[in-house]
Tab-separated table of C-alpha atoms in Angstrom:
chain	number	residue	atom	x	y	z
A	1	MET	CA	146.534	91.578	86.120
A	2	SER	CA	146.176	92.192	81.785
A	3	SER	CA	142.931	92.436	80.540
A	4	VAL	CA	143.130	88.638	79.646
A	5	GLU	CA	143.909	87.538	82.700
A	6	GLY	CA	140.974	89.375	83.750
A	7	GLU	CA	138.730	87.285	81.582
A	8	GLU	CA	139.792	84.194	82.027
A	9	GLU	CA	139.497	84.851	85.558
A	10	LEU	CA	136.283	85.672	84.798
A	11	LEU	CA	134.984	82.434	82.381
A	12	ILE	CA	136.136	80.002	85.157
A	13	GLY	CA	134.286	82.223	87.618
A	14	GLN	CA	130.914	81.762	85.322
A	15	ALA	CA	131.822	77.625	85.085
A	16	GLU	CA	132.070	77.682	88.972
A	17	LEU	CA	128.882	79.654	89.445
A	18	TRP	CA	126.722	77.591	87.060
A	19	LYS	CA	128.464	74.113	89.103
A	20	LEU	CA	127.005	75.207	92.267
A	21	ILE	CA	123.438	76.521	90.873
A	22	TYR	CA	123.315	72.858	89.992
A	23	GLY	CA	125.008	71.795	92.873
A	24	TYR	CA	121.923	69.445	93.506
A	25	VAL	CA	123.025	67.574	90.392
A	26	ASP	CA	125.720	65.571	92.356
A	27	SER	CA	122.856	63.893	95.392
A	28	ALA	CA	120.645	63.081	92.909
A	29	THR	CA	122.519	61.259	90.303
A	30	ILE	CA	124.146	59.573	93.420
A	31	LYS	CA	121.000	59.094	94.913
A	32	CYS	CA	119.310	58.084	92.002
A	33	SER	CA	122.643	55.130	91.343
A	34	PHE	CA	121.689	54.047	95.782
A	35	GLU	CA	118.127	52.873	93.699
A	36	LEU	CA	119.707	51.343	91.078
A	37	GLY	CA	122.092	49.709	93.397
A	38	ILE	CA	125.044	50.166	91.728
A	39	ALA	CA	127.423	50.033	94.547
A	40	ASP	CA	125.766	47.085	95.640
A	41	LEU	CA	126.311	45.327	92.295
A	42	ILE	CA	129.756	46.170	91.996
A	43	HIS	CA	130.533	44.940	95.359
A	44	LYS	CA	129.072	41.497	95.575
A	45	ASN	CA	130.528	41.280	91.765
A	46	GLY	CA	134.220	41.387	93.885
A	47	GLY	CA	135.385	43.649	91.403
A	48	ALA	CA	135.012	45.964	87.983
A	49	ILE	CA	131.469	45.096	86.052
A	50	SER	CA	130.605	45.684	83.104
A	51	LEU	CA	127.545	48.302	81.785
A	52	SER	CA	125.436	45.304	80.297
A	53	GLN	CA	126.137	43.632	83.778
A	54	LEU	CA	125.196	46.365	85.642
A	55	ALA	CA	122.033	46.507	83.629
A	56	SER	CA	120.972	43.133	83.921
A	57	GLY	CA	121.855	43.021	87.603
A	58	ILE	CA	119.284	46.147	88.246
A	59	VAL	CA	115.966	45.365	90.074
A	60	ASP	CA	113.093	44.906	87.385
A	61	ALA	CA	116.306	45.371	84.898
A	62	SER	CA	113.963	45.438	81.921
A	63	HIS	CA	112.876	49.410	82.486
A	64	VAL	CA	116.447	50.266	82.764
A	65	ASP	CA	117.835	51.935	79.481
A	66	SER	CA	121.581	50.826	78.923
A	67	ALA	CA	122.316	54.867	76.984
A	68	TYR	CA	121.154	56.376	80.019
A	69	LEU	CA	122.664	54.330	82.317
A	70	SER	CA	125.635	54.994	80.217
A	71	ARG	CA	125.435	58.781	80.376
A	72	LEU	CA	124.974	58.420	84.507
A	73	MET	CA	127.974	56.720	85.629
A	74	ARG	CA	130.350	58.921	82.670
A	75	TYR	CA	128.964	61.765	85.162
A	76	LEU	CA	129.613	60.034	88.723
A	77	VAL	CA	132.945	58.750	87.122
A	78	ARG	CA	134.000	62.149	86.139
A	79	LYS	CA	132.829	62.885	89.969
A	80	GLN	CA	134.993	59.925	90.925
A	81	VAL	CA	131.879	58.694	92.843
A	82	PHE	CA	132.567	55.873	90.447
A	83	SER	CA	135.559	53.780	88.873
A	84	GLN	CA	136.521	53.876	84.733
A	85	HIS	CA	138.545	50.846	83.834
A	86	GLU	CA	140.199	49.360	80.846
A	87	LYS	CA	136.969	48.083	78.528
A	88	ILE	CA	137.378	44.347	77.639
A	89	GLY	CA	136.240	43.732	74.247
A	90	GLU	CA	134.144	46.896	73.222
A	91	GLU	CA	132.619	47.417	77.380
A	92	THR	CA	134.074	49.721	80.201
A	93	LEU	CA	134.432	48.279	83.195
A	94	TYR	CA	133.692	50.437	86.562
A	95	GLY	CA	134.508	49.745	90.175
A	96	LEU	CA	134.262	51.425	93.659
A	97	THR	CA	136.397	54.556	94.756
A	98	PRO	CA	136.301	54.878	98.360
A	99	LYS	CA	133.392	57.228	97.952
A	100	SER	CA	131.323	54.804	96.645
A	101	ARG	CA	132.064	52.536	98.781
A	102	TRP	CA	130.212	53.857	101.725
A	103	LEU	CA	126.827	53.706	99.586
A	104	VAL	CA	127.192	49.752	99.901
A	105	THR	CA	124.422	48.676	102.215
A	106	ASP	CA	126.058	45.400	103.464
A	107	SER	CA	128.029	47.462	106.077
A	108	ASP	CA	128.216	48.628	109.457
A	109	THR	CA	129.267	51.806	108.252
A	110	THR	CA	127.278	52.926	105.399
A	111	LEU	CA	126.106	56.376	104.592
A	112	ALA	CA	123.550	55.437	102.524
A	113	PRO	CA	120.555	56.135	105.246
A	114	MET	CA	121.918	59.321	105.463
A	115	MET	CA	121.866	60.039	101.686
A	116	LEU	CA	118.356	58.376	101.362
A	117	LEU	CA	117.522	61.089	104.494
A	118	GLN	CA	119.258	64.406	103.257
A	119	ASN	CA	117.912	64.301	98.771
A	120	PRO	CA	114.192	63.931	98.960
A	121	SER	CA	113.512	64.529	95.401
A	122	PRO	CA	116.099	62.523	93.363
A	123	LEU	CA	117.361	62.507	89.518
A	124	CYS	CA	115.108	58.507	88.780
A	125	ALA	CA	111.942	60.738	89.667
A	126	PRO	CA	111.719	64.469	88.976
A	127	PRO	CA	109.369	66.892	89.939
A	128	ASP	CA	105.595	66.558	88.057
A	129	GLY	CA	105.023	68.457	84.910
A	130	PHE	CA	108.630	68.237	83.769
A	131	VAL	CA	109.432	64.703	81.854
A	132	LYS	CA	108.246	65.516	78.912
A	133	GLU	CA	109.385	65.956	75.131
A	134	GLY	CA	110.727	68.998	74.729
A	135	GLY	CA	111.218	70.451	78.292
A	136	PRO	CA	109.305	71.832	80.761
A	137	TRP	CA	107.351	74.271	78.002
A	138	ASP	CA	104.208	72.733	78.426
A	139	LYS	CA	104.445	74.026	82.535
A	140	ALA	CA	105.151	76.909	80.900
A	141	SER	CA	101.957	77.552	78.253
A	142	GLN	CA	100.054	76.113	81.657
A	143	ASN	CA	101.543	78.035	84.147
A	144	PRO	CA	101.378	82.258	83.549
A	145	GLU	CA	104.206	82.652	86.932
A	146	PHE	CA	106.477	80.285	85.657
A	147	ASN	CA	106.308	80.908	81.680
A	148	ASN	CA	107.832	84.429	83.199
A	149	VAL	CA	110.358	82.859	85.214
A	150	TYR	CA	111.551	80.484	82.480
A	151	ASN	CA	111.545	83.216	79.559
A	152	HIS	CA	113.130	85.645	81.308
A	153	ALA	CA	115.746	82.660	82.709
A	154	MET	CA	116.261	81.580	79.123
A	155	SER	CA	116.715	85.387	78.250
A	156	CYS	CA	119.585	85.991	80.630
A	157	THR	CA	121.551	83.032	78.720
A	158	ALA	CA	121.075	83.855	75.300
A	159	LYS	CA	122.167	87.637	76.396
A	160	LEU	CA	125.471	86.409	77.954
A	161	ILE	CA	125.167	83.863	75.008
A	162	MET	CA	125.502	86.216	72.466
A	163	LYS	CA	128.142	88.441	74.227
A	164	ALA	CA	130.499	85.668	73.592
A	165	LEU	CA	129.863	85.265	70.438
A	166	LEU	CA	129.129	87.606	68.303
A	167	PRO	CA	132.430	89.031	68.719
A	168	HIS	CA	133.555	85.704	67.384
A	169	TYR	CA	131.394	84.815	64.975
A	170	THR	CA	131.867	88.009	62.078
A	171	ASP	CA	132.531	85.680	59.139
A	172	GLY	CA	129.270	83.356	60.180
A	173	LEU	CA	126.550	86.290	59.554
A	174	ILE	CA	127.574	87.888	56.153
A	175	ASP	CA	125.880	90.312	53.840
A	176	SER	CA	124.611	87.203	52.100
A	177	ILE	CA	122.351	86.280	54.757
A	178	LYS	CA	119.652	88.988	54.850
A	179	THR	CA	116.875	87.152	56.742
A	180	LEU	CA	117.835	84.860	59.867
A	181	VAL	CA	114.748	83.003	61.574
A	182	ASP	CA	115.559	82.349	65.178
A	183	VAL	CA	113.947	78.705	65.674
A	184	GLY	CA	112.198	78.314	69.479
A	185	GLY	CA	114.158	82.201	70.134
A	186	GLY	CA	111.845	82.658	73.348
A	187	THR	CA	111.456	86.286	73.897
A	188	GLY	CA	113.643	87.281	71.219
A	189	THR	CA	116.827	88.294	73.268
A	190	ALA	CA	119.446	86.773	71.183
A	191	LEU	CA	117.933	88.096	67.610
A	192	ALA	CA	117.392	91.120	69.089
A	193	GLU	CA	121.359	91.729	69.863
A	194	ILE	CA	121.958	90.836	66.513
A	195	VAL	CA	120.921	92.907	64.498
A	196	LYS	CA	121.399	95.515	66.329
A	197	PHE	CA	125.666	93.922	66.112
A	198	HIS	CA	124.393	93.248	62.261
A	199	PRO	CA	121.758	95.739	61.279
A	200	HIS	CA	121.453	94.531	57.092
A	201	ILE	CA	119.933	91.185	58.887
A	202	LYS	CA	116.091	91.630	59.107
A	203	GLY	CA	115.886	88.954	62.296
A	204	ILE	CA	112.514	87.146	62.611
A	205	ASN	CA	111.818	85.261	66.096
A	206	LEU	CA	109.878	81.858	66.051
A	207	ASP	CA	108.204	80.403	69.215
A	208	LEU	CA	105.663	78.902	70.360
A	209	PRO	CA	102.670	81.181	70.829
A	210	HIS	CA	102.228	82.008	74.446
A	211	VAL	CA	105.678	82.909	74.658
A	212	VAL	CA	105.795	85.600	71.961
A	213	ALA	CA	102.675	86.720	73.130
A	214	ILE	CA	104.353	88.362	76.000
A	215	ALA	CA	107.981	89.223	74.146
A	216	PRO	CA	108.828	92.425	74.146
A	217	ASP	CA	109.699	94.691	70.892
A	218	HIS	CA	112.656	95.064	69.511
A	219	ALA	CA	114.403	96.782	66.123
A	220	GLY	CA	114.219	94.696	63.695
A	221	VAL	CA	112.739	92.038	65.074
A	222	LYS	CA	109.283	90.614	63.622
A	223	HIS	CA	107.957	87.741	65.839
A	224	VAL	CA	105.791	84.914	65.061
A	225	GLY	CA	103.662	81.943	67.188
A	226	GLY	CA	103.948	78.640	66.227
A	227	ASP	CA	105.048	75.291	65.966
A	228	MET	CA	108.320	74.753	64.096
A	229	PHE	CA	107.766	70.887	63.851
A	230	GLU	CA	104.860	71.825	61.260
A	231	ASP	CA	106.554	74.832	59.159
A	232	ILE	CA	109.480	77.890	60.020
A	233	PRO	CA	108.940	80.909	58.196
A	234	LYS	CA	111.533	81.299	54.877
A	235	ALA	CA	114.627	82.714	55.943
A	236	ASP	CA	118.269	83.054	53.772
A	237	ALA	CA	119.633	81.179	57.662
A	238	VAL	CA	118.156	78.797	60.023
A	239	LEU	CA	119.180	80.008	64.046
A	240	MET	CA	118.531	77.360	66.720
A	241	GLN	CA	120.688	77.535	70.102
A	242	ARG	CA	119.868	75.102	73.080
A	243	VAL	CA	116.738	73.531	71.108
A	244	LEU	CA	117.657	70.654	70.401
A	245	HIS	CA	118.766	69.544	73.656
A	246	CYS	CA	115.962	68.900	74.705
A	247	TRP	CA	114.327	66.293	72.256
A	248	GLY	CA	115.675	62.730	71.251
A	249	ASP	CA	117.414	62.012	68.057
A	250	ASP	CA	113.670	61.021	66.009
A	251	TYR	CA	112.208	64.709	66.687
A	252	CYS	CA	115.410	66.637	66.561
A	253	VAL	CA	115.635	64.747	62.510
A	254	LYS	CA	111.964	66.498	61.681
A	255	ILE	CA	112.954	69.745	64.064
A	256	LEU	CA	116.386	69.588	60.922
A	257	ARG	CA	114.054	68.266	57.610
A	258	ASN	CA	111.703	71.728	58.818
A	259	CYS	CA	114.960	73.734	58.998
A	260	ARG	CA	115.801	72.542	55.706
A	261	LYS	CA	113.148	73.154	54.453
A	262	ALA	CA	113.064	76.725	55.088
A	263	MET	CA	116.050	77.535	53.548
A	264	PRO	CA	116.950	78.921	50.033
A	265	GLU	CA	118.017	75.641	47.480
A	266	LYS	CA	121.530	76.384	47.447
A	267	GLY	CA	123.224	78.970	50.363
A	268	GLY	CA	120.919	77.970	53.117
A	269	LYS	CA	122.459	77.844	56.609
A	270	LEU	CA	122.054	76.283	59.899
A	271	ILE	CA	123.178	77.595	63.166
A	272	LEU	CA	123.230	75.780	65.597
A	273	VAL	CA	124.600	77.093	69.453
A	274	GLU	CA	124.871	74.327	71.502
A	275	ILE	CA	127.888	72.227	73.739
A	276	VAL	CA	129.539	70.148	72.006
A	277	LEU	CA	130.244	67.338	74.967
A	278	LYS	CA	133.245	66.145	76.014
A	279	GLY	CA	132.910	62.851	77.231
A	280	ASP	CA	136.037	63.214	80.016
A	281	GLY	CA	134.404	66.862	80.827
A	282	SER	CA	138.077	68.388	80.193
A	283	GLY	CA	138.262	72.141	80.123
A	284	THR	CA	136.547	75.268	81.806
A	285	PHE	CA	133.062	74.172	81.376
A	286	GLY	CA	133.816	70.419	80.040
A	287	GLU	CA	132.313	69.409	83.977
A	288	VAL	CA	128.885	71.995	82.867
A	289	GLY	CA	128.161	70.324	79.912
A	290	LEU	CA	128.128	66.687	81.631
A	291	ILE	CA	125.594	68.452	84.771
A	292	TYR	CA	123.635	69.991	81.609
A	293	ASP	CA	123.740	66.213	80.188
A	294	MET	CA	122.326	65.291	83.569
A	295	LEU	CA	119.727	68.193	83.355
A	296	MET	CA	118.259	66.497	80.218
A	297	LEU	CA	117.753	63.089	81.797
A	298	LEU	CA	115.815	65.163	84.536
A	299	TYR	CA	113.705	67.189	83.391
A	300	THR	CA	112.972	65.465	79.596
A	301	LEU	CA	112.123	62.253	78.331
A	302	ASN	CA	115.108	61.699	75.274
A	303	GLY	CA	116.838	65.116	75.478
A	304	ARG	CA	120.887	65.058	76.258
A	305	GLU	CA	123.432	66.704	75.350
A	306	ARG	CA	125.559	65.433	72.591
A	307	THR	CA	129.143	64.908	71.456
A	308	GLU	CA	130.666	65.620	68.290
A	309	ALA	CA	130.481	62.459	66.599
A	310	GLU	CA	126.831	62.534	67.977
A	311	TRP	CA	126.017	65.821	66.223
A	312	LYS	CA	128.116	64.668	63.148
A	313	ALA	CA	125.376	61.981	63.138
A	314	LEU	CA	122.274	63.962	63.618
A	315	LEU	CA	123.256	66.182	61.422
A	316	LYS	CA	123.283	63.728	58.780
A	317	LYS	CA	119.888	62.839	58.939
A	318	GLY	CA	118.854	66.043	59.327
A	319	GLY	CA	119.828	66.618	55.435
A	320	PHE	CA	122.889	68.246	57.013
A	321	PRO	CA	125.862	66.257	55.871
A	322	ARG	CA	128.803	69.237	55.913
A	323	TYR	CA	129.418	71.765	59.127
A	324	LYS	CA	132.476	72.849	61.144
A	325	ILE	CA	132.380	73.457	64.822
A	326	ILE	CA	133.568	77.078	65.573
A	327	GLU	CA	134.340	77.517	69.921
A	328	ILE	CA	133.872	80.655	71.631
A	329	PRO	CA	134.947	81.521	75.017
A	330	VAL	CA	131.384	79.688	76.684
A	331	LEU	CA	129.446	76.790	77.551
A	332	VAL	CA	128.504	76.384	74.053
A	333	SER	CA	129.693	76.381	70.466
A	334	VAL	CA	128.868	77.042	67.071
A	335	ILE	CA	127.883	74.096	64.679
A	336	GLU	CA	127.620	75.696	61.477
A	337	ALA	CA	126.230	73.145	58.730
A	338	TYR	CA	124.979	73.103	55.298
A	339	PRO	CA	122.375	71.081	53.481
A	340	GLU	CA	122.861	69.071	50.745
């Protein structure tokens, strides 16, 4: 077996392991759809139904967010729990599949009661203390044990991402970048790897005070406790990895504008390391991206994984109208963006 084939097998194995780690997302999304009564609504309609019909038919429909419902249905279509049909006008239609027919309550053979028994923690009611703008950071600040576990997990994935990114992104960290600030950089693991690979760069790691308080020393990296909504240290370029997906668009725009202020008037660069979502879940990590989108529904108020079109619109609002996407052999991509 060639080294290329071996690397491809490892990548596939990584993607499959992500799916196993987050296997509870499948059962949580199915239970959420049941509690919303989606299968019953389609069944009572006698055939495929539009998103607006679903939204209006849900009990207490005034509290239904159509954008969230659309993301839920996108995931469940990918898992073949529901089917997706051609659009009528501007709306996609959703139908039942052999899987979701077992969720219809008006049936002698429904499996809904067993599903309810086996799934005590639905997507509709996530764990207390997690559903906030930005995710579980508040819980980390109040719980030292969880803070350590959370930061260790972030450090682990950061190292994995940098191992894939650095050999494929050499042009992006050229000599003109003397200083690089990692916004929301955790304990500085990613920045330490970058500085090790590009020793000409001076690294500034910005994160909340309780995070940097336990950050180890890294050669070439300065830790700064602060708030990205207030001020970002000046640097030639700004790096953010897996930060913006935790926040709604309005908050992201505020963060992006602060990033713009931190850069020089000319030659500044924003480097985002984020999932660029493919709606159909195609590609080695495509389905994992959709899983993460469901996790954002579970753990944040307005966070989401975004498609290229959604990233483009967000970057433009934040003052970065030009961008390019660089694919790397891992779950995320590099989005290199430039200010006006």
